XYZ file of C-alpha atoms in Angstrom:
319
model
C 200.659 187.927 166.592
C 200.060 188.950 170.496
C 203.286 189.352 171.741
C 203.326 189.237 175.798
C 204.579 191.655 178.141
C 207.835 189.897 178.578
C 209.008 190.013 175.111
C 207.960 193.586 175.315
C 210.040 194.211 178.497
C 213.065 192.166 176.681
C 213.259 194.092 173.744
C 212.852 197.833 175.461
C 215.997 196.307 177.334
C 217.888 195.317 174.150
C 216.913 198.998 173.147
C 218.337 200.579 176.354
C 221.142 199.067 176.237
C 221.752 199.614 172.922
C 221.666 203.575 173.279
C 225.201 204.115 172.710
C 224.989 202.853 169.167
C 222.881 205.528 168.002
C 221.694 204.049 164.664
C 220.986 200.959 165.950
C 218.853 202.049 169.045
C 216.894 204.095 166.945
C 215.633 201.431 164.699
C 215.164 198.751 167.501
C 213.010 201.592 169.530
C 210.637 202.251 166.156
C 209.978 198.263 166.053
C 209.435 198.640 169.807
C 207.038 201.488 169.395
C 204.883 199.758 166.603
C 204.103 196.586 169.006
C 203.783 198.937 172.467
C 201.837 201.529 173.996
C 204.388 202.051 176.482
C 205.026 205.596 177.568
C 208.494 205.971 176.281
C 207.117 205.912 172.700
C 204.780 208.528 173.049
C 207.520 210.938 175.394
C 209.062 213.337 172.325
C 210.619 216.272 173.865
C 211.002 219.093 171.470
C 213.649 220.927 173.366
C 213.710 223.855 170.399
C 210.044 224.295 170.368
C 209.881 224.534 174.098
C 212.564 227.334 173.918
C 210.903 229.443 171.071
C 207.278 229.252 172.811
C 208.574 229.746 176.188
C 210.344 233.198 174.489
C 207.922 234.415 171.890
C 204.515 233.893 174.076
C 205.451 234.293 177.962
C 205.497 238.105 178.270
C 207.605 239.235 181.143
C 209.191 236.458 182.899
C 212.430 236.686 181.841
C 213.508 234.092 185.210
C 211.161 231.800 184.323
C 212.026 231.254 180.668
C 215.707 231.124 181.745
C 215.421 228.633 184.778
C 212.500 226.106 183.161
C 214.544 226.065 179.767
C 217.733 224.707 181.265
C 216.614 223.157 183.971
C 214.541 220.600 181.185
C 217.092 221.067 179.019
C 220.126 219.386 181.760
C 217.026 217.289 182.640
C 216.322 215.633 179.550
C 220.440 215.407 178.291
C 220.594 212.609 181.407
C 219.386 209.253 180.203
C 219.498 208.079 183.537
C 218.860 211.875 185.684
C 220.243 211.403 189.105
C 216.782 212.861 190.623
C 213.588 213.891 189.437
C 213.138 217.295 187.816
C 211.326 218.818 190.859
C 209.599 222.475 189.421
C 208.079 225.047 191.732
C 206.378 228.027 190.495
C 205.682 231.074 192.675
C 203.758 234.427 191.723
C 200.697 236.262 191.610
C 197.259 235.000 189.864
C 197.492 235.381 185.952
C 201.579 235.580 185.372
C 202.055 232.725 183.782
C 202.545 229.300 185.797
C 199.770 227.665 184.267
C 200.538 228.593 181.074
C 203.836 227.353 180.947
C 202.701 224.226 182.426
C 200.824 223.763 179.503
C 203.861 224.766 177.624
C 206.013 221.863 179.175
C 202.812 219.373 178.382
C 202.895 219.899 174.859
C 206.768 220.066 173.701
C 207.208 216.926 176.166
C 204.027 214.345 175.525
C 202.242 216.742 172.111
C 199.894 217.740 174.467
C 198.802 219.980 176.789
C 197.109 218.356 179.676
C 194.812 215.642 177.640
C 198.214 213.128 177.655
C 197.321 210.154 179.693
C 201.159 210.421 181.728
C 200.465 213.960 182.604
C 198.507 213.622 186.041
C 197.129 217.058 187.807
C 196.090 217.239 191.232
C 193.723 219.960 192.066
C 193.246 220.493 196.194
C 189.797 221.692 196.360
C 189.026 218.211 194.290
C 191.627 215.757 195.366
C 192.237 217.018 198.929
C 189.609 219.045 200.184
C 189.576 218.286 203.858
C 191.824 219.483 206.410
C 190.768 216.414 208.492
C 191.714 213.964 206.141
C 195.503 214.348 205.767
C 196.378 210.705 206.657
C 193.263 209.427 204.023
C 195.232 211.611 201.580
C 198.509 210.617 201.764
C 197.760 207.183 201.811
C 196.339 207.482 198.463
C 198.538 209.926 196.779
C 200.923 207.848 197.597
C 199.528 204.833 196.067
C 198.457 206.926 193.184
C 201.852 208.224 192.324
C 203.556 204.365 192.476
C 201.147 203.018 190.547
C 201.438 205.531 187.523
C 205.454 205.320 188.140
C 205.281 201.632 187.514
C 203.009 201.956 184.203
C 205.528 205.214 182.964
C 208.928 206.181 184.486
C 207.851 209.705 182.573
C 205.011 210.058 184.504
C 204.117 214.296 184.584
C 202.998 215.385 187.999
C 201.213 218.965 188.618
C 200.214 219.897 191.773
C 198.176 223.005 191.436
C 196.819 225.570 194.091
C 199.552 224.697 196.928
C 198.320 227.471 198.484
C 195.400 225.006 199.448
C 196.857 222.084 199.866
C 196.569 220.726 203.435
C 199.941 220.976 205.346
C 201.523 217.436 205.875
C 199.648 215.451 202.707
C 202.820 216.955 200.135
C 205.467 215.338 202.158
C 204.473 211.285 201.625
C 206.161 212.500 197.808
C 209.562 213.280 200.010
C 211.100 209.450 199.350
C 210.331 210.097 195.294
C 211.747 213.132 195.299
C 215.532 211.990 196.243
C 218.266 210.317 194.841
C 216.823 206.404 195.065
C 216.831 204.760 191.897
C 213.176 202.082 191.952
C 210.218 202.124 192.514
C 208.506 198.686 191.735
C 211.509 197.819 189.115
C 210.838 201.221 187.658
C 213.931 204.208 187.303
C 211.483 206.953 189.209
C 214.088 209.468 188.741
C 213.149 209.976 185.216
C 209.831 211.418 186.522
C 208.690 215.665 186.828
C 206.988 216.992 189.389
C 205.331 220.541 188.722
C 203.870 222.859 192.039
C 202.005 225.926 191.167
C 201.269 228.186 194.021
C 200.664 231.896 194.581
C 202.732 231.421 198.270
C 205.753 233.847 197.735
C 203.759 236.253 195.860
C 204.362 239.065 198.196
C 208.470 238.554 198.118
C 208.489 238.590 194.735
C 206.240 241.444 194.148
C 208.116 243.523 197.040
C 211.397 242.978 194.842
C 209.645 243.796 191.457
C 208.675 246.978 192.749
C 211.867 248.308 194.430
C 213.416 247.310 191.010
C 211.941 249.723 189.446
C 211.874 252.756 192.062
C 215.481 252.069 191.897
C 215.278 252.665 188.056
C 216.660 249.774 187.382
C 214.646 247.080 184.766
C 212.609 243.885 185.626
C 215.285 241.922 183.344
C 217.885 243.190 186.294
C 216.411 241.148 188.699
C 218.211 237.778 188.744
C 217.197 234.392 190.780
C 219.943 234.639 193.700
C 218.072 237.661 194.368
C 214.756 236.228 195.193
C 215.382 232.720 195.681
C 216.757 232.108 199.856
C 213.835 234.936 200.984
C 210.941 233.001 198.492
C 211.928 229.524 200.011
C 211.460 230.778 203.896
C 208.001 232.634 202.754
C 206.619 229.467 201.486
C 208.306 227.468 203.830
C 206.649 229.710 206.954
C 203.589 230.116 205.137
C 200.943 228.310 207.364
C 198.404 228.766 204.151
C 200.453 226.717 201.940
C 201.152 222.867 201.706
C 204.580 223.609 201.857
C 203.988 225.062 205.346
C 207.087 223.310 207.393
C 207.700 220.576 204.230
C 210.576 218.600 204.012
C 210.546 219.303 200.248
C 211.794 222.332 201.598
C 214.021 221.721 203.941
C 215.967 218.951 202.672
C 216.193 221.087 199.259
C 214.389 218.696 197.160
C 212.935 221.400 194.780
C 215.406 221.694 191.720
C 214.288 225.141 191.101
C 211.875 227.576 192.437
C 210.572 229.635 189.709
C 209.684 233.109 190.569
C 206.617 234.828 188.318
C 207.129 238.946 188.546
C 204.154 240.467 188.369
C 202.229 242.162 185.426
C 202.376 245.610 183.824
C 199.387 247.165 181.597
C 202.173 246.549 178.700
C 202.283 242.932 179.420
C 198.357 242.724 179.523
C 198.177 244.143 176.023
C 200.311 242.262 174.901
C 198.564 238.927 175.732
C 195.549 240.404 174.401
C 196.694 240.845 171.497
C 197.839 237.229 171.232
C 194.585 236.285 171.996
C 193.216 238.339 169.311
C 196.084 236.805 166.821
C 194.674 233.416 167.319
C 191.720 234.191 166.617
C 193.209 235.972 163.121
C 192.111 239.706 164.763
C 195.753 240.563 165.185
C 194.833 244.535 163.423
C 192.225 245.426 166.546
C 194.143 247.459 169.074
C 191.556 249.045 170.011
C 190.340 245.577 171.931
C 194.023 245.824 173.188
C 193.051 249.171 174.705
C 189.673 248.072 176.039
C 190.907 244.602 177.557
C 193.353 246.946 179.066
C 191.453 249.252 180.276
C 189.116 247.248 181.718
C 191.293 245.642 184.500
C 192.403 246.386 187.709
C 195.721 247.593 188.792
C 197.475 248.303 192.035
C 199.143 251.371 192.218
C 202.060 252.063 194.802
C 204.265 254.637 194.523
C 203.929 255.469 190.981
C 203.737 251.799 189.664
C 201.351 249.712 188.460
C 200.611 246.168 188.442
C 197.871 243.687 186.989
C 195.864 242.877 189.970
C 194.568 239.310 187.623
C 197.814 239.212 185.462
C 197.065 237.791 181.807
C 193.692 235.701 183.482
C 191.329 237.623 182.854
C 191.940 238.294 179.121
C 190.203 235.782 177.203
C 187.078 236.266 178.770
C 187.796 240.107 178.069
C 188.869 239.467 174.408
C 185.190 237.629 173.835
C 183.243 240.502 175.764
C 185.006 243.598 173.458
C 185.095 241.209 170.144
């Protein structure tokens, strides 16, 4: 039997308003989900599996585990979220941001970036002219309502900020706040994910008088980084934030600071990369792949100059 797009509609309403009666809900939404392709079916958050990864395989980003853990934790608790979950991560090349993008991809859809409801925008693809700003807005904008309307839990990533034209970001600002439709469709049930290395130098500047002051990386705590990161990106005239509203009306929900990299760190993802390949006993690839980078050295103290980036391709020379 074909059953139309109205009875579908109907019934996901039954279901939603049904959500307080636990039981109940939950059998209505399997029926739903055996007659539907809709989005909501195929959105399983595994809040517990993105804790454990986020802990056991991001090496040194204590603030990042922290913030992006509770931040989709509160996120997901709110069946009707008062505003997007709005995600900006800062840092050096090779710390991590893409990674845990990934991360959030597959303990939110069961996939990593192949989900059709996880939409990436690169800028050197999507948004490679600096003449062109207007052209580009018009159709991000377009782009982004149309996949609201098919999924509410649409997944946004907006990689390489850092060359992203100034003034295309900001046709997002009216998605980003507190309105509640889009074309019929609760918007504020949507995440947005920016990836940029703008702030870099803030957050490496405060990584490294940590440690002359003897004091650990896991001392460092987000009020300390988090007013002086949002004016460097916001000043930054190399960076689509440059003078964004997204900014300046506060419309991130958290900017996510990536510290940089120690030669400890590096092994250390080495040797994951070794584990999944089931060569978890050869450390002395973990000393080669190590070895073999490039670190900055200032005042005694060394960081990854490529972060974790590099170490695949490493892993499969040594191997």
């Amino acid at each position: 039997m074909k059953v139309s797009e109205s009875m579908l509609r109907c019934l996901f309403a039954i279901i939603y308003y049904s959500s307080s009666y636990g039981s109940t809900a939950l059998q209505l939404k399997t029926i739903y989900c055996t007659i539907s392709e809709s989005c909501e079916c195929a959105f399983k958050p595994d809040v517990q599996g993105l804790e454990w990864d986020l802990y056991k395989n991001l090496y040194g980003q204590h603030l990042a585990q922290e913030i992006v853990s509770e931040a989709v934790v509160g996120f997901l608790q709110k069946d009707n979220p008062d505003m997007p979950l709005v995600l900006s991560f800062h840092g050096a090349s090779g710390t991590g941001k893409t990674f845990v993008t990934s991360i959030l991809g597959r303990h939110l859809y069961g996939a990593a970036m192949s989900s059709p409801y996880i939409h990436q925008f690169i800028p050197t693809l999507h948004f490679p002219l600096l003449d062109r700003v207007q052209e580009y807005r018009s159709a991000l904008k377009r782009w982004v309502e149309g996949n609201l309307t098919a999924c509410a839990r649409s997944i946004f990533i907006f990689d390489e900020m850092e060359r992203m034209p100034p003034g295309v970001i900001d046709v997002l600002v009216p998605f980003l706040g507190p309105s509640h439709v889009v074309f019929q469709t609760n918007y504020r049930k949507a995440i947005y994910i920016f990836i940029s290395t703008a702030g870099q130098e803030v957050i490496n500047k405060l990584a490294l008088e940590t440690r002359q002051a003897g004091k650990e990386r896991e001392d460092i705590q987000l009020g300390d980084l988090e007013t002086s990161l949002a004016q460097a990106v916001f000043h930054n005239k190399n960076s689509g934030f440059f003078q964004s509203r997204i900014i300046s009306e506060k419309l991130v929900t958290c900017l996510v600071p990536f510290l940089p990299l120690s030669r400890w760190h590096v092994n250390r993802c080495a040797r994951r990369e070794l584990c999944q390949r089931g060569q978890c006993q050869r450390r002395d690839i973990v000393e080669a792949v190590g070895s073999s980078l490039t670190y900055t050295l200032e005042n005694g103290q060394f960081f990854s100059n490529t972060g974790c980036k590099l170490v695949p391709a490493k892993v499969n020379l040594f191997l």
